[in-house]
JSON list of C-alpha atoms in Angstrom, two decimals:
[
{"chain": "A", "resi": 25, "resn": "MET", "atom": "CA", "xyz": [113.89, 44.49, 96.07]},
{"chain": "A", "resi": 26, "resn": "ASP", "atom": "CA", "xyz": [115.71, 44.85, 92.73]},
{"chain": "A", "resi": 27, "resn": "LYS", "atom": "CA", "xyz": [119.01, 44.16, 94.55]},
{"chain": "A", "resi": 28, "resn": "CYS", "atom": "CA", "xyz": [117.70, 40.87, 95.98]},
{"chain": "A", "resi": 29, "resn": "ALA", "atom": "CA", "xyz": [117.28, 37.28, 94.82]},
{"chain": "A", "resi": 30, "resn": "PHE", "atom": "CA", "xyz": [114.81, 35.19, 96.84]},
{"chain": "A", "resi": 31, "resn": "TYR", "atom": "CA", "xyz": [114.78, 31.38, 96.92]},
{"chain": "A", "resi": 32, "resn": "CYS", "atom": "CA", "xyz": [112.69, 28.75, 98.67]},
{"chain": "A", "resi": 33, "resn": "VAL", "atom": "CA", "xyz": [113.33, 25.05, 99.31]},
{"chain": "A", "resi": 34, "resn": "CYS", "atom": "CA", "xyz": [110.02, 23.33, 98.61]},
{"chain": "A", "resi": 35, "resn": "TYR", "atom": "CA", "xyz": [110.18, 19.55, 98.34]},
{"chain": "A", "resi": 36, "resn": "ASN", "atom": "CA", "xyz": [107.75, 18.24, 95.73]},
{"chain": "A", "resi": 37, "resn": "SER", "atom": "CA", "xyz": [104.81, 20.41, 96.79]},
{"chain": "A", "resi": 38, "resn": "PRO", "atom": "CA", "xyz": [103.28, 22.62, 94.08]},
{"chain": "A", "resi": 39, "resn": "GLU", "atom": "CA", "xyz": [100.65, 23.72, 96.62]},
{"chain": "A", "resi": 40, "resn": "ARG", "atom": "CA", "xyz": [103.24, 25.04, 99.08]},
{"chain": "A", "resi": 41, "resn": "ALA", "atom": "CA", "xyz": [105.20, 26.59, 96.23]},
{"chain": "A", "resi": 42, "resn": "THR", "atom": "CA", "xyz": [102.13, 28.55, 95.13]},
{"chain": "A", "resi": 43, "resn": "ILE", "atom": "CA", "xyz": [101.45, 29.73, 98.69]},
{"chain": "A", "resi": 44, "resn": "MET", "atom": "CA", "xyz": [105.04, 30.87, 99.19]},
{"chain": "A", "resi": 45, "resn": "ARG", "atom": "CA", "xyz": [105.20, 32.69, 95.84]},
{"chain": "A", "resi": 46, "resn": "ASP", "atom": "CA", "xyz": [102.00, 34.51, 96.74]},
{"chain": "A", "resi": 47, "resn": "ARG", "atom": "CA", "xyz": [103.29, 35.55, 100.17]},
{"chain": "A", "resi": 48, "resn": "PHE", "atom": "CA", "xyz": [106.49, 36.98, 98.74]},
{"chain": "A", "resi": 49, "resn": "ALA", "atom": "CA", "xyz": [104.65, 38.64, 95.85]},
{"chain": "A", "resi": 50, "resn": "LYS", "atom": "CA", "xyz": [102.59, 40.57, 98.39]},
{"chain": "A", "resi": 51, "resn": "VAL", "atom": "CA", "xyz": [105.78, 42.21, 99.71]},
{"chain": "A", "resi": 52, "resn": "GLY", "atom": "CA", "xyz": [107.08, 42.92, 96.20]},
{"chain": "A", "resi": 53, "resn": "ALA", "atom": "CA", "xyz": [109.46, 39.98, 95.80]},
{"chain": "A", "resi": 54, "resn": "ASP", "atom": "CA", "xyz": [109.77, 37.34, 93.08]},
{"chain": "A", "resi": 55, "resn": "LEU", "atom": "CA", "xyz": [110.42, 33.94, 94.65]},
{"chain": "A", "resi": 56, "resn": "SER", "atom": "CA", "xyz": [112.33, 31.16, 92.88]},
{"chain": "A", "resi": 57, "resn": "ILE", "atom": "CA", "xyz": [111.35, 27.65, 93.96]},
{"chain": "A", "resi": 58, "resn": "HIS", "atom": "CA", "xyz": [113.82, 24.81, 94.44]},
{"chain": "A", "resi": 59, "resn": "THR", "atom": "CA", "xyz": [111.66, 21.69, 94.12]},
{"chain": "A", "resi": 60, "resn": "GLY", "atom": "CA", "xyz": [113.97, 19.72, 96.38]},
{"chain": "A", "resi": 61, "resn": "VAL", "atom": "CA", "xyz": [117.01, 17.49, 96.24]},
{"chain": "A", "resi": 62, "resn": "GLN", "atom": "CA", "xyz": [115.45, 14.11, 95.46]},
{"chain": "A", "resi": 63, "resn": "MET", "atom": "CA", "xyz": [116.21, 10.92, 97.38]},
{"chain": "A", "resi": 64, "resn": "ASN", "atom": "CA", "xyz": [118.00, 9.44, 94.35]},
{"chain": "A", "resi": 65, "resn": "ASP", "atom": "CA", "xyz": [120.34, 12.42, 94.03]},
{"chain": "A", "resi": 66, "resn": "PRO", "atom": "CA", "xyz": [123.95, 11.14, 93.88]},
{"chain": "A", "resi": 67, "resn": "ARG", "atom": "CA", "xyz": [124.90, 13.46, 96.72]},
{"chain": "A", "resi": 68, "resn": "LEU", "atom": "CA", "xyz": [122.65, 11.48, 99.08]},
{"chain": "A", "resi": 69, "resn": "GLN", "atom": "CA", "xyz": [124.02, 8.03, 98.18]},
{"chain": "A", "resi": 70, "resn": "TYR", "atom": "CA", "xyz": [126.44, 7.81, 101.12]},
{"chain": "A", "resi": 71, "resn": "THR", "atom": "CA", "xyz": [123.79, 6.97, 103.73]},
{"chain": "A", "resi": 72, "resn": "ASP", "atom": "CA", "xyz": [120.81, 4.64, 103.84]},
{"chain": "A", "resi": 73, "resn": "ASP", "atom": "CA", "xyz": [119.26, 6.34, 106.86]},
{"chain": "A", "resi": 74, "resn": "LEU", "atom": "CA", "xyz": [116.09, 8.06, 105.66]},
{"chain": "A", "resi": 75, "resn": "ALA", "atom": "CA", "xyz": [116.18, 10.79, 108.33]},
{"chain": "A", "resi": 76, "resn": "THR", "atom": "CA", "xyz": [119.76, 11.65, 107.38]},
{"chain": "A", "resi": 77, "resn": "LYS", "atom": "CA", "xyz": [118.86, 11.70, 103.69]},
{"chain": "A", "resi": 78, "resn": "ARG", "atom": "CA", "xyz": [116.02, 14.13, 104.40]},
{"chain": "A", "resi": 79, "resn": "LEU", "atom": "CA", "xyz": [118.31, 16.41, 106.38]},
{"chain": "A", "resi": 80, "resn": "TRP", "atom": "CA", "xyz": [120.96, 16.33, 103.68]},
{"chain": "A", "resi": 81, "resn": "SER", "atom": "CA", "xyz": [118.30, 17.06, 101.07]},
{"chain": "A", "resi": 82, "resn": "VAL", "atom": "CA", "xyz": [117.26, 20.21, 102.93]},
{"chain": "A", "resi": 83, "resn": "CYS", "atom": "CA", "xyz": [120.85, 21.32, 103.43]},
{"chain": "A", "resi": 84, "resn": "TYR", "atom": "CA", "xyz": [121.79, 20.77, 99.80]},
{"chain": "A", "resi": 85, "resn": "GLY", "atom": "CA", "xyz": [118.62, 22.61, 98.79]},
{"chain": "A", "resi": 86, "resn": "HIS", "atom": "CA", "xyz": [119.75, 25.75, 100.60]},
{"chain": "A", "resi": 87, "resn": "ILE", "atom": "CA", "xyz": [123.28, 25.39, 99.21]},
{"chain": "A", "resi": 88, "resn": "ASP", "atom": "CA", "xyz": [121.87, 24.96, 95.70]},
{"chain": "A", "resi": 89, "resn": "ASN", "atom": "CA", "xyz": [119.93, 28.19, 96.25]},
{"chain": "A", "resi": 90, "resn": "MET", "atom": "CA", "xyz": [123.13, 29.99, 97.20]},
{"chain": "A", "resi": 91, "resn": "ALA", "atom": "CA", "xyz": [124.83, 28.61, 94.08]},
{"chain": "A", "resi": 92, "resn": "ALA", "atom": "CA", "xyz": [121.91, 29.84, 91.95]},
{"chain": "A", "resi": 93, "resn": "PHE", "atom": "CA", "xyz": [122.18, 33.27, 93.55]},
{"chain": "A", "resi": 94, "resn": "LEU", "atom": "CA", "xyz": [125.84, 33.47, 92.53]},
{"chain": "A", "resi": 95, "resn": "LYS", "atom": "CA", "xyz": [124.77, 33.13, 88.89]},
{"chain": "A", "resi": 96, "resn": "THR", "atom": "CA", "xyz": [122.76, 36.36, 89.16]},
{"chain": "A", "resi": 97, "resn": "ASP", "atom": "CA", "xyz": [123.97, 39.95, 89.39]},
{"chain": "A", "resi": 98, "resn": "LYS", "atom": "CA", "xyz": [122.07, 40.58, 92.65]},
{"chain": "A", "resi": 99, "resn": "LYS", "atom": "CA", "xyz": [123.84, 41.96, 95.72]},
{"chain": "A", "resi": 100, "resn": "TYR", "atom": "CA", "xyz": [121.80, 40.14, 98.38]},
{"chain": "A", "resi": 101, "resn": "GLY", "atom": "CA", "xyz": [120.59, 36.55, 98.43]},
{"chain": "A", "resi": 102, "resn": "PHE", "atom": "CA", "xyz": [117.82, 34.98, 100.51]},
{"chain": "A", "resi": 103, "resn": "THR", "atom": "CA", "xyz": [116.87, 31.37, 101.15]},
{"chain": "A", "resi": 104, "resn": "CYS", "atom": "CA", "xyz": [113.83, 30.20, 103.09]},
{"chain": "A", "resi": 105, "resn": "GLU", "atom": "CA", "xyz": [111.77, 27.20, 104.10]},
{"chain": "A", "resi": 106, "resn": "ASP", "atom": "CA", "xyz": [108.38, 26.52, 102.50]},
{"chain": "A", "resi": 107, "resn": "ASP", "atom": "CA", "xyz": [106.31, 26.85, 105.67]},
{"chain": "A", "resi": 108, "resn": "VAL", "atom": "CA", "xyz": [106.88, 30.44, 106.76]},
{"chain": "A", "resi": 109, "resn": "HIS", "atom": "CA", "xyz": [104.64, 33.47, 107.08]},
{"chain": "A", "resi": 110, "resn": "ILE", "atom": "CA", "xyz": [106.22, 36.69, 105.76]},
{"chain": "A", "resi": 111, "resn": "HIS", "atom": "CA", "xyz": [105.92, 39.97, 107.66]},
{"chain": "A", "resi": 112, "resn": "LYS", "atom": "CA", "xyz": [103.79, 42.49, 105.78]},
{"chain": "A", "resi": 113, "resn": "GLU", "atom": "CA", "xyz": [106.44, 45.20, 106.25]},
{"chain": "A", "resi": 114, "resn": "LEU", "atom": "CA", "xyz": [109.36, 43.22, 104.81]},
{"chain": "A", "resi": 115, "resn": "GLY", "atom": "CA", "xyz": [109.29, 45.06, 101.49]},
{"chain": "A", "resi": 116, "resn": "ASN", "atom": "CA", "xyz": [109.02, 48.49, 103.09]},
{"chain": "A", "resi": 117, "resn": "ARG", "atom": "CA", "xyz": [111.84, 47.74, 105.53]},
{"chain": "A", "resi": 118, "resn": "MET", "atom": "CA", "xyz": [114.16, 46.16, 102.99]},
{"chain": "A", "resi": 119, "resn": "PRO", "atom": "CA", "xyz": [116.13, 49.31, 102.09]},
{"chain": "A", "resi": 120, "resn": "GLU", "atom": "CA", "xyz": [116.87, 49.93, 105.78]},
{"chain": "A", "resi": 121, "resn": "ILE", "atom": "CA", "xyz": [117.73, 46.28, 106.37]},
{"chain": "A", "resi": 122, "resn": "GLN", "atom": "CA", "xyz": [120.15, 46.36, 103.44]},
{"chain": "A", "resi": 123, "resn": "ARG", "atom": "CA", "xyz": [121.81, 49.49, 104.81]},
{"chain": "A", "resi": 124, "resn": "HIS", "atom": "CA", "xyz": [122.19, 47.96, 108.25]},
{"chain": "A", "resi": 125, "resn": "PHE", "atom": "CA", "xyz": [123.47, 44.70, 106.75]},
{"chain": "A", "resi": 126, "resn": "ASP", "atom": "CA", "xyz": [126.23, 46.64, 105.00]},
{"chain": "A", "resi": 127, "resn": "GLU", "atom": "CA", "xyz": [127.04, 48.80, 108.02]},
{"chain": "A", "resi": 128, "resn": "MET", "atom": "CA", "xyz": [127.40, 45.68, 110.18]},
{"chain": "A", "resi": 129, "resn": "ASP", "atom": "CA", "xyz": [129.53, 44.08, 107.43]},
{"chain": "A", "resi": 130, "resn": "LEU", "atom": "CA", "xyz": [127.53, 40.88, 107.79]},
{"chain": "A", "resi": 131, "resn": "ASP", "atom": "CA", "xyz": [127.95, 37.60, 105.99]},
{"chain": "A", "resi": 132, "resn": "ILE", "atom": "CA", "xyz": [124.53, 36.32, 107.04]},
{"chain": "A", "resi": 133, "resn": "LEU", "atom": "CA", "xyz": [121.45, 37.77, 108.73]},
{"chain": "A", "resi": 134, "resn": "LEU", "atom": "CA", "xyz": [118.68, 35.55, 110.09]},
{"chain": "A", "resi": 135, "resn": "LEU", "atom": "CA", "xyz": [115.29, 37.14, 109.50]},
{"chain": "A", "resi": 136, "resn": "GLY", "atom": "CA", "xyz": [113.43, 33.98, 110.51]},
{"chain": "A", "resi": 137, "resn": "TYR", "atom": "CA", "xyz": [114.58, 31.30, 112.95]},
{"chain": "A", "resi": 138, "resn": "MET", "atom": "CA", "xyz": [113.45, 29.31, 115.98]},
{"chain": "A", "resi": 139, "resn": "THR", "atom": "CA", "xyz": [112.97, 30.70, 119.45]},
{"chain": "A", "resi": 140, "resn": "THR", "atom": "CA", "xyz": [110.39, 30.17, 122.15]},
{"chain": "A", "resi": 141, "resn": "PHE", "atom": "CA", "xyz": [111.49, 33.25, 124.11]},
{"chain": "A", "resi": 142, "resn": "PRO", "atom": "CA", "xyz": [112.04, 36.94, 123.31]},
{"chain": "A", "resi": 143, "resn": "ILE", "atom": "CA", "xyz": [115.58, 37.76, 122.20]},
{"chain": "A", "resi": 144, "resn": "LEU", "atom": "CA", "xyz": [117.13, 40.09, 124.79]},
{"chain": "A", "resi": 145, "resn": "ASP", "atom": "CA", "xyz": [120.61, 41.59, 124.69]},
{"chain": "A", "resi": 146, "resn": "TRP", "atom": "CA", "xyz": [121.56, 40.39, 128.16]},
{"chain": "A", "resi": 147, "resn": "TYR", "atom": "CA", "xyz": [121.02, 36.72, 127.25]},
{"chain": "A", "resi": 148, "resn": "SER", "atom": "CA", "xyz": [124.34, 34.91, 126.76]},
{"chain": "A", "resi": 149, "resn": "GLY", "atom": "CA", "xyz": [125.50, 35.22, 123.17]},
{"chain": "A", "resi": 150, "resn": "TYR", "atom": "CA", "xyz": [122.71, 37.63, 122.13]},
{"chain": "A", "resi": 151, "resn": "GLY", "atom": "CA", "xyz": [124.31, 41.02, 122.71]},
{"chain": "A", "resi": 152, "resn": "PHE", "atom": "CA", "xyz": [123.35, 43.84, 120.37]},
{"chain": "A", "resi": 153, "resn": "ARG", "atom": "CA", "xyz": [125.10, 43.72, 117.01]},
{"chain": "A", "resi": 154, "resn": "TYR", "atom": "CA", "xyz": [123.87, 47.18, 116.04]},
{"chain": "A", "resi": 155, "resn": "PRO", "atom": "CA", "xyz": [123.04, 50.22, 118.22]},
{"chain": "A", "resi": 156, "resn": "TYR", "atom": "CA", "xyz": [119.70, 49.90, 119.98]},
{"chain": "A", "resi": 157, "resn": "ASP", "atom": "CA", "xyz": [116.92, 52.09, 118.62]},
{"chain": "A", "resi": 158, "resn": "ILE", "atom": "CA", "xyz": [113.50, 51.82, 120.25]},
{"chain": "A", "resi": 159, "resn": "THR", "atom": "CA", "xyz": [111.86, 53.73, 117.37]},
{"chain": "A", "resi": 160, "resn": "ARG", "atom": "CA", "xyz": [113.01, 51.16, 114.80]},
{"chain": "A", "resi": 161, "resn": "GLY", "atom": "CA", "xyz": [110.67, 48.46, 116.05]},
{"chain": "A", "resi": 162, "resn": "TYR", "atom": "CA", "xyz": [113.27, 45.70, 115.83]},
{"chain": "A", "resi": 163, "resn": "GLN", "atom": "CA", "xyz": [116.88, 45.16, 116.90]},
{"chain": "A", "resi": 164, "resn": "TYR", "atom": "CA", "xyz": [119.90, 43.26, 115.63]},
{"chain": "A", "resi": 165, "resn": "HIS", "atom": "CA", "xyz": [121.58, 40.73, 117.90]},
{"chain": "A", "resi": 166, "resn": "ASN", "atom": "CA", "xyz": [124.53, 38.39, 117.74]},
{"chain": "A", "resi": 167, "resn": "TYR", "atom": "CA", "xyz": [123.59, 34.73, 118.09]},
{"chain": "A", "resi": 168, "resn": "PRO", "atom": "CA", "xyz": [125.40, 31.77, 119.66]},
{"chain": "A", "resi": 169, "resn": "ASP", "atom": "CA", "xyz": [126.08, 28.34, 118.21]},
{"chain": "A", "resi": 170, "resn": "GLY", "atom": "CA", "xyz": [123.00, 27.04, 120.00]},
{"chain": "A", "resi": 171, "resn": "GLN", "atom": "CA", "xyz": [120.67, 29.15, 117.85]},
{"chain": "A", "resi": 172, "resn": "TRP", "atom": "CA", "xyz": [118.59, 26.98, 115.50]},
{"chain": "A", "resi": 173, "resn": "GLY", "atom": "CA", "xyz": [116.59, 27.68, 112.38]},
{"chain": "A", "resi": 174, "resn": "ILE", "atom": "CA", "xyz": [117.08, 29.08, 108.90]},
{"chain": "A", "resi": 175, "resn": "HIS", "atom": "CA", "xyz": [113.49, 29.95, 108.06]},
{"chain": "A", "resi": 176, "resn": "LEU", "atom": "CA", "xyz": [114.60, 33.07, 106.18]},
{"chain": "A", "resi": 177, "resn": "ALA", "atom": "CA", "xyz": [118.26, 34.03, 105.81]},
{"chain": "A", "resi": 178, "resn": "MET", "atom": "CA", "xyz": [119.92, 36.92, 104.00]},
{"chain": "A", "resi": 179, "resn": "PHE", "atom": "CA", "xyz": [123.52, 36.55, 102.83]},
{"chain": "A", "resi": 180, "resn": "SER", "atom": "CA", "xyz": [126.24, 38.30, 100.88]},
{"chain": "A", "resi": 181, "resn": "ARG", "atom": "CA", "xyz": [127.78, 37.12, 97.63]},
{"chain": "A", "resi": 182, "resn": "LYS", "atom": "CA", "xyz": [131.10, 36.52, 99.37]},
{"chain": "A", "resi": 183, "resn": "TYR", "atom": "CA", "xyz": [129.46, 34.32, 101.97]},
{"chain": "A", "resi": 184, "resn": "ALA", "atom": "CA", "xyz": [127.41, 32.38, 99.43]},
{"chain": "A", "resi": 185, "resn": "GLN", "atom": "CA", "xyz": [130.63, 31.57, 97.60]},
{"chain": "A", "resi": 186, "resn": "GLN", "atom": "CA", "xyz": [132.29, 30.48, 100.85]},
{"chain": "A", "resi": 187, "resn": "VAL", "atom": "CA", "xyz": [129.39, 28.20, 101.77]},
{"chain": "A", "resi": 188, "resn": "VAL", "atom": "CA", "xyz": [129.23, 26.59, 98.33]},
{"chain": "A", "resi": 189, "resn": "GLU", "atom": "CA", "xyz": [132.97, 25.98, 98.25]},
{"chain": "A", "resi": 190, "resn": "THR", "atom": "CA", "xyz": [133.05, 24.61, 101.80]},
{"chain": "A", "resi": 191, "resn": "PHE", "atom": "CA", "xyz": [129.98, 22.38, 101.84]},
{"chain": "A", "resi": 192, "resn": "GLY", "atom": "CA", "xyz": [129.03, 21.84, 98.21]},
{"chain": "A", "resi": 193, "resn": "GLY", "atom": "CA", "xyz": [131.57, 19.07, 97.56]},
{"chain": "A", "resi": 194, "resn": "ASP", "atom": "CA", "xyz": [131.98, 15.86, 99.55]},
{"chain": "A", "resi": 195, "resn": "PHE", "atom": "CA", "xyz": [131.59, 17.44, 102.98]},
{"chain": "A", "resi": 196, "resn": "ALA", "atom": "CA", "xyz": [128.44, 15.41, 103.74]},
{"chain": "A", "resi": 197, "resn": "ARG", "atom": "CA", "xyz": [130.19, 12.12, 103.01]},
{"chain": "A", "resi": 198, "resn": "ARG", "atom": "CA", "xyz": [133.21, 13.07, 105.10]},
{"chain": "A", "resi": 199, "resn": "SER", "atom": "CA", "xyz": [130.99, 14.17, 107.99]},
{"chain": "A", "resi": 200, "resn": "LEU", "atom": "CA", "xyz": [129.87, 10.55, 108.46]},
{"chain": "A", "resi": 201, "resn": "THR", "atom": "CA", "xyz": [133.34, 9.48, 109.58]},
{"chain": "A", "resi": 202, "resn": "ASP", "atom": "CA", "xyz": [134.95, 12.71, 110.81]},
{"chain": "A", "resi": 203, "resn": "ALA", "atom": "CA", "xyz": [133.17, 13.94, 113.92]},
{"chain": "A", "resi": 204, "resn": "SER", "atom": "CA", "xyz": [135.24, 17.13, 113.97]},
{"chain": "A", "resi": 205, "resn": "LEU", "atom": "CA", "xyz": [133.32, 18.37, 110.92]},
{"chain": "A", "resi": 206, "resn": "GLY", "atom": "CA", "xyz": [129.99, 18.34, 112.73]},
{"chain": "A", "resi": 207, "resn": "PRO", "atom": "CA", "xyz": [126.74, 17.19, 111.10]},
{"chain": "A", "resi": 208, "resn": "PHE", "atom": "CA", "xyz": [125.77, 18.17, 107.57]},
{"chain": "A", "resi": 209, "resn": "ASN", "atom": "CA", "xyz": [122.86, 20.28, 108.76]},
{"chain": "A", "resi": 210, "resn": "PRO", "atom": "CA", "xyz": [121.92, 23.87, 107.82]},
{"chain": "A", "resi": 211, "resn": "ASP", "atom": "CA", "xyz": [122.16, 24.85, 111.49]},
{"chain": "A", "resi": 212, "resn": "TRP", "atom": "CA", "xyz": [125.77, 23.70, 111.67]},
{"chain": "A", "resi": 213, "resn": "THR", "atom": "CA", "xyz": [126.89, 24.70, 108.19]},
{"chain": "A", "resi": 214, "resn": "ILE", "atom": "CA", "xyz": [125.13, 27.66, 106.58]},
{"chain": "A", "resi": 215, "resn": "THR", "atom": "CA", "xyz": [124.38, 29.60, 109.76]},
{"chain": "A", "resi": 216, "resn": "LYS", "atom": "CA", "xyz": [127.61, 28.88, 111.66]},
{"chain": "A", "resi": 217, "resn": "LEU", "atom": "CA", "xyz": [130.48, 29.19, 109.17]},
{"chain": "A", "resi": 218, "resn": "THR", "atom": "CA", "xyz": [131.12, 32.81, 110.16]},
{"chain": "A", "resi": 219, "resn": "GLN", "atom": "CA", "xyz": [131.14, 35.10, 113.18]},
{"chain": "A", "resi": 220, "resn": "ASN", "atom": "CA", "xyz": [130.00, 38.02, 110.99]},
{"chain": "A", "resi": 221, "resn": "ARG", "atom": "CA", "xyz": [126.42, 37.04, 111.66]},
{"chain": "A", "resi": 222, "resn": "ALA", "atom": "CA", "xyz": [123.32, 38.46, 113.29]},
{"chain": "A", "resi": 223, "resn": "LEU", "atom": "CA", "xyz": [119.60, 37.95, 113.70]},
{"chain": "A", "resi": 224, "resn": "MET", "atom": "CA", "xyz": [116.80, 40.48, 113.90]},
{"chain": "A", "resi": 225, "resn": "TYR", "atom": "CA", "xyz": [114.09, 40.44, 116.52]},
{"chain": "A", "resi": 226, "resn": "PRO", "atom": "CA", "xyz": [111.15, 40.54, 116.18]},
{"chain": "A", "resi": 227, "resn": "MET", "atom": "CA", "xyz": [111.61, 38.44, 113.07]},
{"chain": "A", "resi": 228, "resn": "MET", "atom": "CA", "xyz": [110.40, 38.96, 109.52]},
{"chain": "A", "resi": 229, "resn": "ALA", "atom": "CA", "xyz": [109.47, 35.30, 108.86]},
{"chain": "A", "resi": 230, "resn": "VAL", "atom": "CA", "xyz": [107.71, 32.92, 111.25]},
{"chain": "A", "resi": 231, "resn": "GLU", "atom": "CA", "xyz": [107.05, 29.28, 110.47]},
{"chain": "A", "resi": 232, "resn": "ASP", "atom": "CA", "xyz": [103.44, 28.16, 110.47]},
{"chain": "A", "resi": 233, "resn": "GLY", "atom": "CA", "xyz": [103.91, 25.40, 113.05]},
{"chain": "A", "resi": 234, "resn": "LYS", "atom": "CA", "xyz": [102.06, 22.85, 110.93]},
{"chain": "A", "resi": 235, "resn": "GLY", "atom": "CA", "xyz": [105.02, 20.63, 110.06]},
{"chain": "A", "resi": 236, "resn": "LYS", "atom": "CA", "xyz": [104.96, 16.91, 110.78]},
{"chain": "A", "resi": 237, "resn": "TYR", "atom": "CA", "xyz": [107.88, 15.51, 112.78]},
{"chain": "A", "resi": 238, "resn": "ASP", "atom": "CA", "xyz": [108.74, 11.95, 113.79]},
{"chain": "A", "resi": 239, "resn": "HIS", "atom": "CA", "xyz": [110.13, 13.20, 117.10]},
{"chain": "A", "resi": 240, "resn": "TRP", "atom": "CA", "xyz": [107.41, 14.67, 119.35]},
{"chain": "A", "resi": 241, "resn": "GLY", "atom": "CA", "xyz": [109.80, 17.06, 121.14]},
{"chain": "A", "resi": 242, "resn": "GLN", "atom": "CA", "xyz": [111.12, 18.39, 117.83]},
{"chain": "A", "resi": 243, "resn": "GLY", "atom": "CA", "xyz": [107.60, 19.06, 116.63]},
{"chain": "A", "resi": 244, "resn": "GLU", "atom": "CA", "xyz": [106.63, 20.74, 119.88]},
{"chain": "A", "resi": 245, "resn": "PHE", "atom": "CA", "xyz": [109.66, 23.03, 119.65]},
{"chain": "A", "resi": 246, "resn": "HIS", "atom": "CA", "xyz": [108.51, 24.15, 116.20]},
{"chain": "A", "resi": 247, "resn": "ARG", "atom": "CA", "xyz": [104.94, 24.63, 117.34]},
{"chain": "A", "resi": 248, "resn": "GLU", "atom": "CA", "xyz": [106.01, 26.62, 120.40]},
{"chain": "A", "resi": 249, "resn": "SER", "atom": "CA", "xyz": [108.26, 28.78, 118.23]},
{"chain": "A", "resi": 250, "resn": "HIS", "atom": "CA", "xyz": [105.26, 29.61, 116.05]},
{"chain": "A", "resi": 251, "resn": "ARG", "atom": "CA", "xyz": [103.06, 30.43, 119.03]},
{"chain": "A", "resi": 252, "resn": "ALA", "atom": "CA", "xyz": [105.74, 32.66, 120.55]},
{"chain": "A", "resi": 253, "resn": "ASN", "atom": "CA", "xyz": [106.39, 34.75, 117.42]},
{"chain": "A", "resi": 254, "resn": "TYR", "atom": "CA", "xyz": [103.37, 34.78, 115.11]},
{"chain": "A", "resi": 255, "resn": "LYS", "atom": "CA", "xyz": [101.11, 37.80, 115.53]},
{"chain": "A", "resi": 256, "resn": "GLU", "atom": "CA", "xyz": [97.77, 37.76, 113.75]},
{"chain": "A", "resi": 257, "resn": "GLY", "atom": "CA", "xyz": [97.44, 40.56, 111.22]},
{"chain": "A", "resi": 258, "resn": "GLU", "atom": "CA", "xyz": [101.19, 41.25, 110.92]},
{"chain": "A", "resi": 259, "resn": "PHE", "atom": "CA", "xyz": [102.06, 38.43, 108.51]},
{"chain": "A", "resi": 260, "resn": "TYR", "atom": "CA", "xyz": [100.91, 37.05, 105.17]}
]
């Protein structure tokens, strides 16, 4: 864990911040809390749509975490949401995960994300990224552009720098009028800027499924993802 810097985006919720710090502490990690990009932040001034502002706030929160990581001397950075359960074995598995990360020459590894189905190598876009090993207990897969979620992501210093330089300026403003850029959304920016990417399954971080969403289908997707991946007794 001494090679890692862990960050969490937690918008104005001391209670959630305390819960997340405690969960990471139990696996031997110190968690830094980003209290959220506020609605009056100058970077959010280019839209009056509240839903868009919220999305931009989250995205800038993760990018701010990557920028903070670059100011440290740590080799690996992590950013997460504030509503995830952490696998009890994350700390014990971290040395092996770091070794595999380097051997795969990854820019980003998703340790927590959204899925309502098991990740299998014969699904389109999810072929094995690393040799299959049944004794390991988890596998590494590629993931397609249709993969959503950045509940816990691990990234290299090089990739953090690339993300900050690409999206940390006026990208959000330009995305409003240039459709070719795609939306300013963590799922289209942070997790999709590179092909040197992978996810691990089963995952190391599972959201709690308690979030409130204006769109019923969006909320149900999150709740189903929780039900499909959370196993009682395996997570803090």
